[in-house]
Tab-separated table of C-alpha atoms (C1' of nucleotides) in Angstrom:
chain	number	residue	atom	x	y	z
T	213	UNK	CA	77.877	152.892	73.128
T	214	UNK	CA	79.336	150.251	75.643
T	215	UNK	CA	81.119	147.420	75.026
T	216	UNK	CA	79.707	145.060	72.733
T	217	UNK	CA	76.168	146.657	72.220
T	218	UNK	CA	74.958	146.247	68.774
T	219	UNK	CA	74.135	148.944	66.415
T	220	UNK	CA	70.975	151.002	67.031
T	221	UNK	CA	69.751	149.577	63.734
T	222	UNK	CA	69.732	146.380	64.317
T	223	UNK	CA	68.753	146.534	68.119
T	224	UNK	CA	65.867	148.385	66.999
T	225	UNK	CA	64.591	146.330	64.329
T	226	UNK	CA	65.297	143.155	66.697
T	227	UNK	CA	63.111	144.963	69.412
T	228	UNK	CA	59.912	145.896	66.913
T	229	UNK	CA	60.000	142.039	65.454
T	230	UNK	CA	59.424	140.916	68.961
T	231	UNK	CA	56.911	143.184	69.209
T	232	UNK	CA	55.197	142.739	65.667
T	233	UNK	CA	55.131	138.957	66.996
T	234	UNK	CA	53.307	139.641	70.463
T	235	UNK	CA	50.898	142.341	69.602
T	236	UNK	CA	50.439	142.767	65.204
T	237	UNK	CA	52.130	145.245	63.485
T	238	UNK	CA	49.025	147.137	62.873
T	239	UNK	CA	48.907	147.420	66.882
T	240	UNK	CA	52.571	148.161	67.737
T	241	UNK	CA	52.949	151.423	67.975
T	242	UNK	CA	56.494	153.874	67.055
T	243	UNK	CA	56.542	154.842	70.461
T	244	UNK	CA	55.932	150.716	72.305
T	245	UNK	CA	59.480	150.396	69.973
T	246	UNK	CA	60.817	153.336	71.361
T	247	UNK	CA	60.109	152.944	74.501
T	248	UNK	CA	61.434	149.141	74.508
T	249	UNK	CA	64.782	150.197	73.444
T	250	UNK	CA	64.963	153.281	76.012
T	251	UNK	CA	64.546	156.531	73.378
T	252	UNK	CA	62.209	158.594	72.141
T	253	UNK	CA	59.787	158.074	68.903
T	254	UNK	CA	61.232	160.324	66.875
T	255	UNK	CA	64.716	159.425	67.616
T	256	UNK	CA	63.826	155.925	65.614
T	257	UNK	CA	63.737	158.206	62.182
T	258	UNK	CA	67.870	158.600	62.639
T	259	UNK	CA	67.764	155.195	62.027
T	260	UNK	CA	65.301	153.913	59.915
T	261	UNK	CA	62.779	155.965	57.168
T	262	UNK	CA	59.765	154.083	58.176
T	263	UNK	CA	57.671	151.817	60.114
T	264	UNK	CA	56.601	149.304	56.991
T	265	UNK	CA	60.590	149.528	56.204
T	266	UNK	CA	60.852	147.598	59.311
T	267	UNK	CA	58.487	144.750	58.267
T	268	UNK	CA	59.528	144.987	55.055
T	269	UNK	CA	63.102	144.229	55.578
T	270	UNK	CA	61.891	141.229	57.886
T	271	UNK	CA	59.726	139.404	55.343
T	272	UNK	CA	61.470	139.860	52.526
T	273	UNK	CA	65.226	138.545	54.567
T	274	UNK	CA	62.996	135.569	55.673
T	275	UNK	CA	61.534	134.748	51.978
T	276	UNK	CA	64.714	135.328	50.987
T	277	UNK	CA	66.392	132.382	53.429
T	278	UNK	CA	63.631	130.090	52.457
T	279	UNK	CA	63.333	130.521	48.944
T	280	UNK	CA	67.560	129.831	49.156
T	281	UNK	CA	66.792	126.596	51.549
T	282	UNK	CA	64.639	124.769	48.756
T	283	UNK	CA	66.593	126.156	46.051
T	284	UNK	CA	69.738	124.670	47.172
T	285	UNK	CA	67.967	120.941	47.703
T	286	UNK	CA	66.320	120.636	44.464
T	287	UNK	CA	69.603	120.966	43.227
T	288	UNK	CA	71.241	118.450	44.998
T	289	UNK	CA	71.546	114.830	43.357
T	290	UNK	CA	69.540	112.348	45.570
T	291	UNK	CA	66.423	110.237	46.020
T	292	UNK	CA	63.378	111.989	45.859
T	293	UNK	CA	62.564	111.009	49.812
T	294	UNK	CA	65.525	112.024	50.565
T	295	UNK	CA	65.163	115.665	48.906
T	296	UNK	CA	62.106	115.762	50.361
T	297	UNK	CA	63.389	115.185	53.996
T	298	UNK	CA	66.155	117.937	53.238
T	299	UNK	CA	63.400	120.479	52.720
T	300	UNK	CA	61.410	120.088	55.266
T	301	UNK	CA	64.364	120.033	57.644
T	302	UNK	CA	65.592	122.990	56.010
T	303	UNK	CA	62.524	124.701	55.915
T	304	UNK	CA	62.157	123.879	60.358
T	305	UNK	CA	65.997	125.222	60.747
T	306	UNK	CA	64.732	128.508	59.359
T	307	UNK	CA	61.948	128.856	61.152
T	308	UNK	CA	64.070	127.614	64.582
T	309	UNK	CA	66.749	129.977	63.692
T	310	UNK	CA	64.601	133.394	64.105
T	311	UNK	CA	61.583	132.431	65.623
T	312	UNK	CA	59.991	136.138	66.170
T	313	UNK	CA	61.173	136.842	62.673
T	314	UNK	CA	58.772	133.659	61.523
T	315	UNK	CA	55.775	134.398	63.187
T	316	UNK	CA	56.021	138.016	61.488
T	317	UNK	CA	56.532	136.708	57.916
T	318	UNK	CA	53.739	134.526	58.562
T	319	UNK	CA	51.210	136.607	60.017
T	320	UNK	CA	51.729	140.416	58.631
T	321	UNK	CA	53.217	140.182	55.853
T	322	UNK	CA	49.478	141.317	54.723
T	323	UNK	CA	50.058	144.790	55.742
T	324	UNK	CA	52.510	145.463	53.436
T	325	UNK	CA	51.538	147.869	50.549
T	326	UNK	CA	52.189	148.072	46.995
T	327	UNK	CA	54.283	147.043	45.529
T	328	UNK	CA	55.700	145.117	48.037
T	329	UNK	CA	52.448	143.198	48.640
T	330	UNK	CA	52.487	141.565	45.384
T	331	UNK	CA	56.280	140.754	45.015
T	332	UNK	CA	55.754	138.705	48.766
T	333	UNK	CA	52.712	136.808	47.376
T	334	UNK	CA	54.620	136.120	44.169
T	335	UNK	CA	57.552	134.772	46.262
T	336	UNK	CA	55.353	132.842	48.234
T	337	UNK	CA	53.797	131.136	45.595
T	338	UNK	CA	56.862	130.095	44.047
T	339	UNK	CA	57.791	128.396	47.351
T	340	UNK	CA	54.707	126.854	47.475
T	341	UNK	CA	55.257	125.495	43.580
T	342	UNK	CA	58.856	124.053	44.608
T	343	UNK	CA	57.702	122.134	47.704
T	344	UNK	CA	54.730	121.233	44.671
T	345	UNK	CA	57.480	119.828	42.336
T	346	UNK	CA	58.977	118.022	44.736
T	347	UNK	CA	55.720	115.985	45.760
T	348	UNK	CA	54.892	115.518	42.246
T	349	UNK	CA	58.470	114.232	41.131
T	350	UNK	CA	57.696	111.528	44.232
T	351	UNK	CA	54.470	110.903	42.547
T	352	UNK	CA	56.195	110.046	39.481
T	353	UNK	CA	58.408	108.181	40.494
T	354	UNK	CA	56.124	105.829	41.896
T	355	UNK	CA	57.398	106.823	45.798
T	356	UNK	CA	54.658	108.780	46.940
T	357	UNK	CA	50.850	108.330	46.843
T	358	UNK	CA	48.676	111.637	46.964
T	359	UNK	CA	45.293	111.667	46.608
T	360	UNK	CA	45.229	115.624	46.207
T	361	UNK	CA	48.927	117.811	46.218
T	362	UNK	CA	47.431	120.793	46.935
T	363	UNK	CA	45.559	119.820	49.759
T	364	UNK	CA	49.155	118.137	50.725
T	365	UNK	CA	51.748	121.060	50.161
T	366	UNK	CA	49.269	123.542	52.139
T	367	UNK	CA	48.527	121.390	55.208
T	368	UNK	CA	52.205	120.522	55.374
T	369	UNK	CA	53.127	124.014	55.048
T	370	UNK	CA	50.538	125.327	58.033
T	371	UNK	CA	51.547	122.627	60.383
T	372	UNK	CA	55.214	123.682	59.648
T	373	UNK	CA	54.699	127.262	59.836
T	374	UNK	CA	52.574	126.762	63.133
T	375	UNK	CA	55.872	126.397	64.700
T	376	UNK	CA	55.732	129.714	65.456
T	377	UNK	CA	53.160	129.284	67.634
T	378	UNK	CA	53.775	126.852	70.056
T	379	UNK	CA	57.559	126.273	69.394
T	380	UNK	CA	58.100	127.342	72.977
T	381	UNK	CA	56.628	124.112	74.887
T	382	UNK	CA	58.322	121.236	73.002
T	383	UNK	CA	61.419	119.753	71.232
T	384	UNK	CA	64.802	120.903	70.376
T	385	UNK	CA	65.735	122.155	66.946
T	386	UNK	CA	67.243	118.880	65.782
T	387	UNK	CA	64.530	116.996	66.910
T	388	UNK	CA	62.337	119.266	65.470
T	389	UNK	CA	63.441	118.884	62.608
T	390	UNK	CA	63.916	114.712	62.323
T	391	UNK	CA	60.175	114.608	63.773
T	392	UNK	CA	58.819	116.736	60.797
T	393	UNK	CA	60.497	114.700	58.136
T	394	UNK	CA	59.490	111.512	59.310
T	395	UNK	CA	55.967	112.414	59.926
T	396	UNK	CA	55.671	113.725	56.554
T	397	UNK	CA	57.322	111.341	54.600
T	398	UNK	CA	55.365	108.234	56.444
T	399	UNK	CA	52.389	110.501	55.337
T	400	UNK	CA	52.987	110.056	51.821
T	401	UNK	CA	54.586	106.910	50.845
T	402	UNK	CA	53.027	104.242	49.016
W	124	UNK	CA	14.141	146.602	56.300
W	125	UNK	CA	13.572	144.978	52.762
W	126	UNK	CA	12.261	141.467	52.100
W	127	UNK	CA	14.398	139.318	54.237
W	128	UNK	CA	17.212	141.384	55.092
W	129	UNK	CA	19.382	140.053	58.216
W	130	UNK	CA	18.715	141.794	61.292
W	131	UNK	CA	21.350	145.207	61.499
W	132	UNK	CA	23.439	143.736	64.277
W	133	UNK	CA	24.033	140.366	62.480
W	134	UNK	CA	24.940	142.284	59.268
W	135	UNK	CA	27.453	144.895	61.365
W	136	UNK	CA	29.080	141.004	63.047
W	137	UNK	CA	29.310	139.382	59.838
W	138	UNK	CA	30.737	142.009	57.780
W	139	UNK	CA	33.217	142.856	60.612
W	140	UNK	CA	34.505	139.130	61.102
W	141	UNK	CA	35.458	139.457	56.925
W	142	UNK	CA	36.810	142.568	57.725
W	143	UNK	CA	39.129	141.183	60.835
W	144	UNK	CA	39.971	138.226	58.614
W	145	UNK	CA	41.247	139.999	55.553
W	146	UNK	CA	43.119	143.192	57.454
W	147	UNK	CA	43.189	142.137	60.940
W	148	UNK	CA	41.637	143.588	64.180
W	149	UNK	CA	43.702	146.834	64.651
W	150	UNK	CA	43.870	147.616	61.472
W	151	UNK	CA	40.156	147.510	61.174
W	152	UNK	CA	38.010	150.673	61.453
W	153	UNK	CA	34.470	151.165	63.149
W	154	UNK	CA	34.577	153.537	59.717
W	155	UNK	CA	35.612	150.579	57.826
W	156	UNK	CA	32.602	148.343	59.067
W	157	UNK	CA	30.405	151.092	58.911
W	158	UNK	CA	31.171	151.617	55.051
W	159	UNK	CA	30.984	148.140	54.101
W	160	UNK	CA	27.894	148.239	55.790
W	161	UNK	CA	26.740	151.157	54.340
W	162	UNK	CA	25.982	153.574	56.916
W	163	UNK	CA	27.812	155.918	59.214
W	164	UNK	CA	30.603	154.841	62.015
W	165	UNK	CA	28.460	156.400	64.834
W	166	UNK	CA	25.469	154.500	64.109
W	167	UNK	CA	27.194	150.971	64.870
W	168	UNK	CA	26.654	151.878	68.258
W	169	UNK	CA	22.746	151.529	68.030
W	170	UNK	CA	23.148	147.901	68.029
W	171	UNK	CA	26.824	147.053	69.773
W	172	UNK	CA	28.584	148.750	72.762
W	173	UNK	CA	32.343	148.807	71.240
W	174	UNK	CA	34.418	147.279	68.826
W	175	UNK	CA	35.971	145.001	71.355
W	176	UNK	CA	32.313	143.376	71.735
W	177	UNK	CA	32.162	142.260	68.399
W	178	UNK	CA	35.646	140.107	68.580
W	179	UNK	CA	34.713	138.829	71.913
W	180	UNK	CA	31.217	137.425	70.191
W	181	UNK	CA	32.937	135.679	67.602
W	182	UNK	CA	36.165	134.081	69.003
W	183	UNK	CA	33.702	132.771	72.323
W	184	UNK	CA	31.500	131.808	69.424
W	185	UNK	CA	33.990	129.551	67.750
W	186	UNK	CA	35.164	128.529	70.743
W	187	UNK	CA	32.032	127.217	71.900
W	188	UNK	CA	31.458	125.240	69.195
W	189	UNK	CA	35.180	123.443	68.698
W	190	UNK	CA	34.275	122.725	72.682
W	191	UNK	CA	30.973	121.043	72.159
W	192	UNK	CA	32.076	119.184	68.947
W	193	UNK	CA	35.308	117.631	70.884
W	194	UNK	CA	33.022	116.913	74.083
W	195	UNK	CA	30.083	115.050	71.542
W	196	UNK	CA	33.070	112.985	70.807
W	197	UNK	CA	34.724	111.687	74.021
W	198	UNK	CA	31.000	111.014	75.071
W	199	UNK	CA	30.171	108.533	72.650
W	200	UNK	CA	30.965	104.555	72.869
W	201	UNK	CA	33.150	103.760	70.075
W	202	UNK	CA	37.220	102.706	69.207
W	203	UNK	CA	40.010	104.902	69.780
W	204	UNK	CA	40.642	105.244	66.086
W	205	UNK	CA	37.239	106.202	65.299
W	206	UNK	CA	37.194	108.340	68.176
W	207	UNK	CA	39.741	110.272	67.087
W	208	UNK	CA	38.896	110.750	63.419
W	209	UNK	CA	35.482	111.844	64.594
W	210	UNK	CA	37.594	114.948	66.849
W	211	UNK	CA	39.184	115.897	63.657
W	212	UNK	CA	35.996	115.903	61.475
W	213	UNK	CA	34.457	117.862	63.723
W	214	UNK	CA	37.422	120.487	64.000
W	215	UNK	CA	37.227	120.640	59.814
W	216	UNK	CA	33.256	121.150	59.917
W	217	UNK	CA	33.765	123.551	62.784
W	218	UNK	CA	36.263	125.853	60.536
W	219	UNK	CA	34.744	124.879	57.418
W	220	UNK	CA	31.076	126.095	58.623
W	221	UNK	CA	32.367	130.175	59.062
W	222	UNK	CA	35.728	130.132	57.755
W	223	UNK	CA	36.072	133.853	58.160
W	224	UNK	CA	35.350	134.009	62.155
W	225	UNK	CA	37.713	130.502	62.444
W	226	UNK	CA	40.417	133.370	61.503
W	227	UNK	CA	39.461	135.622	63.231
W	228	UNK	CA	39.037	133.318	66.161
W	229	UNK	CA	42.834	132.034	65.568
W	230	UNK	CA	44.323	134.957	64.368
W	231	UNK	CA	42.770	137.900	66.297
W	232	UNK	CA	42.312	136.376	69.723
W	233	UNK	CA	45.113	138.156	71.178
W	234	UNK	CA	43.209	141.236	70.987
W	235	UNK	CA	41.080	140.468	73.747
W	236	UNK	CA	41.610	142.360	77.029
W	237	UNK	CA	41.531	140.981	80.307
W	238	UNK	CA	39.654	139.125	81.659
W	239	UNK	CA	38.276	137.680	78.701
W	240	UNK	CA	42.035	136.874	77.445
W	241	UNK	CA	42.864	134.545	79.932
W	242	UNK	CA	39.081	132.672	79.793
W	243	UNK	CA	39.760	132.903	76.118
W	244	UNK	CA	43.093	131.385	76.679
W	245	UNK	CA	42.201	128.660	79.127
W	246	UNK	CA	39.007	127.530	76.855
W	247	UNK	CA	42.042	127.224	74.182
W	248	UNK	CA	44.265	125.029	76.700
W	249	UNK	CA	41.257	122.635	77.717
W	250	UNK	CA	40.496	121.956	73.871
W	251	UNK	CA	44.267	121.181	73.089
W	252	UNK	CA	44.054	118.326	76.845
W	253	UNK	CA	40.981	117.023	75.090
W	254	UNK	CA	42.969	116.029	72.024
W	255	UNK	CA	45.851	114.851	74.077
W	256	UNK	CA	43.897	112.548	76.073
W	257	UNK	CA	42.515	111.157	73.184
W	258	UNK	CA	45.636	110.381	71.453
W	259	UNK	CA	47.326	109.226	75.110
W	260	UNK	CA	44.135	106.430	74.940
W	261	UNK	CA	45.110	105.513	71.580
W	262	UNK	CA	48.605	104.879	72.931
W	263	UNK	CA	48.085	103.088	76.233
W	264	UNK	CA	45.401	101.255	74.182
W	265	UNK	CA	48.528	100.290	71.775
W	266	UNK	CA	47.019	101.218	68.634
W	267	UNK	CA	48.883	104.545	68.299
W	268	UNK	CA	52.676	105.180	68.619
W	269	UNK	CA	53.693	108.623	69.178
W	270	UNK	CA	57.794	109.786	70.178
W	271	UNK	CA	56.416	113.196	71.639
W	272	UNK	CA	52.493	113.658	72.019
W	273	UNK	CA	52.776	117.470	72.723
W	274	UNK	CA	54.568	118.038	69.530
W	275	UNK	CA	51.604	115.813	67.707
W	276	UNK	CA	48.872	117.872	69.310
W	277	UNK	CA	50.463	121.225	68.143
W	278	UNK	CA	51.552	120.096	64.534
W	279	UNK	CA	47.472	118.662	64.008
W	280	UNK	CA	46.009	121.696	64.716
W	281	UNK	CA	48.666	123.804	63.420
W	282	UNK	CA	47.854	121.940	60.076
W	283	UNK	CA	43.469	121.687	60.882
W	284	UNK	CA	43.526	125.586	61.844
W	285	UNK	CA	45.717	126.503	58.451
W	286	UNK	CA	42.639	125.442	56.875
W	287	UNK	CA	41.299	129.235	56.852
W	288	UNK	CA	44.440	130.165	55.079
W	289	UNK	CA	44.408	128.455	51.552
W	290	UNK	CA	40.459	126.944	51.954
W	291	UNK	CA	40.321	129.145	48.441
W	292	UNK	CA	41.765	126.543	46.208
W	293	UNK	CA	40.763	123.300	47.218
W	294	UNK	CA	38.492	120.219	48.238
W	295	UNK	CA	34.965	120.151	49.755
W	296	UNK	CA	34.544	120.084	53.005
W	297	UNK	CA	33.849	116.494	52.706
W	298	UNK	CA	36.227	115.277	51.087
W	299	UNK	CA	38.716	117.625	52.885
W	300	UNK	CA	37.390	115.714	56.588
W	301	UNK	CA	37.990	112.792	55.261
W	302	UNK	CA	41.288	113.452	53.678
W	303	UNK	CA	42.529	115.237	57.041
W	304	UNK	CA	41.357	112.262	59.253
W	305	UNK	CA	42.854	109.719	57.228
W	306	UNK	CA	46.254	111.677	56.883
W	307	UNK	CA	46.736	112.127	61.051
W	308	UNK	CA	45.331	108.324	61.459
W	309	UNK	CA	48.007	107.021	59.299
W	310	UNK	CA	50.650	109.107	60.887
W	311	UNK	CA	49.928	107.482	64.614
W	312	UNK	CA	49.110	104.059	63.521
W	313	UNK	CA	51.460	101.714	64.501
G	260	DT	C1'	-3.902	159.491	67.388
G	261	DT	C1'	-0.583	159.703	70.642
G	262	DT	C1'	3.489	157.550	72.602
G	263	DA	C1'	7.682	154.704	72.605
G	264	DT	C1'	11.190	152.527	70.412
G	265	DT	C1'	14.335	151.703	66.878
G	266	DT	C1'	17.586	153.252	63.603
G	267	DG	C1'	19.940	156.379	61.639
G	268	DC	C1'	22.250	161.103	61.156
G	269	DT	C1'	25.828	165.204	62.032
G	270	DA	C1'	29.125	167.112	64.914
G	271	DA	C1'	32.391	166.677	67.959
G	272	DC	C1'	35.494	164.731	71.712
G	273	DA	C1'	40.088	163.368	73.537
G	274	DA	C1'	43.552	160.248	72.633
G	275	DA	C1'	46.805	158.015	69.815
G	276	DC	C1'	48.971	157.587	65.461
G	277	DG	C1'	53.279	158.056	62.050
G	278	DT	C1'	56.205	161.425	60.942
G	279	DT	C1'	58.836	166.076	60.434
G	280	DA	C1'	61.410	170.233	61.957
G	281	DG	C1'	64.834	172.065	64.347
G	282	DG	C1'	67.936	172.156	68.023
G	283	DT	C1'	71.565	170.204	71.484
G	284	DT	C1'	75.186	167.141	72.781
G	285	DG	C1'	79.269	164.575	72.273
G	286	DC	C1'	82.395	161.922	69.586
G	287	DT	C1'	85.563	161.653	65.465
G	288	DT	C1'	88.359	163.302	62.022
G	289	DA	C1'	91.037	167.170	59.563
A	232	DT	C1'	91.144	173.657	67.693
A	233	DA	C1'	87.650	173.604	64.343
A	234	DA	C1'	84.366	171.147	61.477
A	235	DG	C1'	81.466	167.378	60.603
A	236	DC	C1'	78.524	163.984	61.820
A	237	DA	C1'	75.749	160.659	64.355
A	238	DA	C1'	72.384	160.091	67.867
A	239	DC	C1'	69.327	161.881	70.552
A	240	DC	C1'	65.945	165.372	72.328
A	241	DT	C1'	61.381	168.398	72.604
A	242	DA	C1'	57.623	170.191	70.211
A	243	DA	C1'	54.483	169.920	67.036
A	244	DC	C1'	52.033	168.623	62.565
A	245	DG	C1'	47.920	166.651	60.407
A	246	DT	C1'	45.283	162.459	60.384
A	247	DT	C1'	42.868	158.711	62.145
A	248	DT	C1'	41.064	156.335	66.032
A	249	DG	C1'	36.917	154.625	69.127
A	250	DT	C1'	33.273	156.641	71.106
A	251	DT	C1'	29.574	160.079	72.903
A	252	DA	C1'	25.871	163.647	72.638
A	253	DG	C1'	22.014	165.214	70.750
A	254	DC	C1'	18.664	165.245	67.278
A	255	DA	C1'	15.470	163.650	63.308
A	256	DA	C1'	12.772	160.338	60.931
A	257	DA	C1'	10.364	156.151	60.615
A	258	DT	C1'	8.112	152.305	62.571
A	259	DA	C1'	5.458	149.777	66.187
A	260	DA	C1'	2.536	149.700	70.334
A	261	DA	C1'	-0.989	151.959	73.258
DNA sequence: TTTATTTGCTAACAAACGTTAGGTTGCTTA
DNA sequence: TAAGCAACCTAACGTTTGTTAGCAAATAAA
């Protein structure tokens, strides 16, 4: 190992997210992650047990950092907009910060197998309820009109998530991120 | 053939496009499709030449008709504003219409091989200028206001094409055009 | 009735898949 | 110096993949 290199680990689960992004995970094959980090296919197993351990441990880090993003704002002590703002930013600097690791949540977390299948869709849904909360508490309050939340939370949530996408042709992060809020807010205020 | 069966090859396309939508491309059999369609993997190939063949039907498919729909639009001799709320109606009848092959057409694309990738991928790029024109009218025209019009382009269809990911649990198609148009509208108004 | 055509079958193919076994090398610690 | 361990290798495994060949039955056209 040279200077500085990172572990094998971690350079090889950095490598197959890349690749999970580009091709599917279903289409990424042991040996296009061997061969990207210059070893053989079955040298991966002195590293890791399996190739769904891989996507596992990227979904489940990147629930993990989003479910802890909303958690920490709803338990904040400001205006509702102002909340509301906080998540969405937070929600863009997670996305921003790992971009390969997004787009792999988002798009195969569906070939995960039991049980870890249903413990990601339970985690998702609870995301989903907290962003659901926070549009209601607005509702309440008398700061936000919304003809239909659901309709809301999961249009805001796929043009968030589409990020992923397209994230390389546009804005920096802190842009990003102001851009979001505001376009979101102005969305649903009275 | 019973009473008013679909012809084989239709049957083999449509069950295939649930198939690509629920597991994905790669991880979809020809002995998948052939079960689902009840007869053997081998037989497929009485009425299609390869696997490959039935994703480049339905993403060209799709992409026809998001193509037409925007062109209709530009055609006709009305405001910028209703202009543009007609694009997005379209888009939502569009997806609405087959919402299985509108994921498989935005989710499954990359699976084409050349050269049909990069015709699939420049079809993509002239649909996105057609909604960027539109919404560059609206500005010059003064009745939008936009900070970054390639961010607004992305985040709209991000948000339209998410559709095929939650459609499940919510509005009519109706209702869900208008509820989309009106939502984008007030975000560009000035 | 004969002839084509369509639609399906079984059997098999070569290639690619995830993974395991077992061995070699070289560094680190006792 | 010896022992232990981490990191890699080659070879191979059993399975699954998309697809082809060749044949049988049923249906439609002559």
């Amino acid at each position: 190992m040279t200077v500085a290199t990172k572990p094998r680990k971690e350079q090889i689960e950095h490598v197959a997210t890349d690749l999970f992004k580009s091709k599917g995970y279903a289409a990424t094959s042991m040996r296009d992650i061997a061969a990207a980090v210059g070893i053989e296919a079955a040298s991966i197993y002195s590293h890791i047990n399996s190739k769904e351990q891989i996507l596992t441990g990227i979904c489940f880090r990147m629930a993990r950092a989003f479910m802890t993003g909303i958690e920490e704002v709803m338990q904040t002590n400001t205006s509702i907009d102002e909340k509301f703002k906080m998540a969405v930013m937070r929600h863009v600097d997670v996305i921003t910060s790992d971009i390969a690791a997004s787009a792999v949540f988002w798009n195969e977390w569906r070939h995960l197998s039991e049980p870890m299948h249903s413990e990601f869709v339970t985690l998702q849904r609870k995301y989903e309820l907290s962003f659901r909360s926070l549009i209601e508490q607005g509702v309440e309050e008398g700061v936000f009109e919304v003809s239909n939340i659901s309709f809301v939370v999961m249009a805001m949530l796929s043009s968030l998530n589409g990020i992923q996408k397209w994230h390389s042709y546009t804005l920096p992060p802190e842009e990003l991120n102001e851009a979001f809020a505001n376009i979101f807010l102005k969305g649903l205020k009275k």
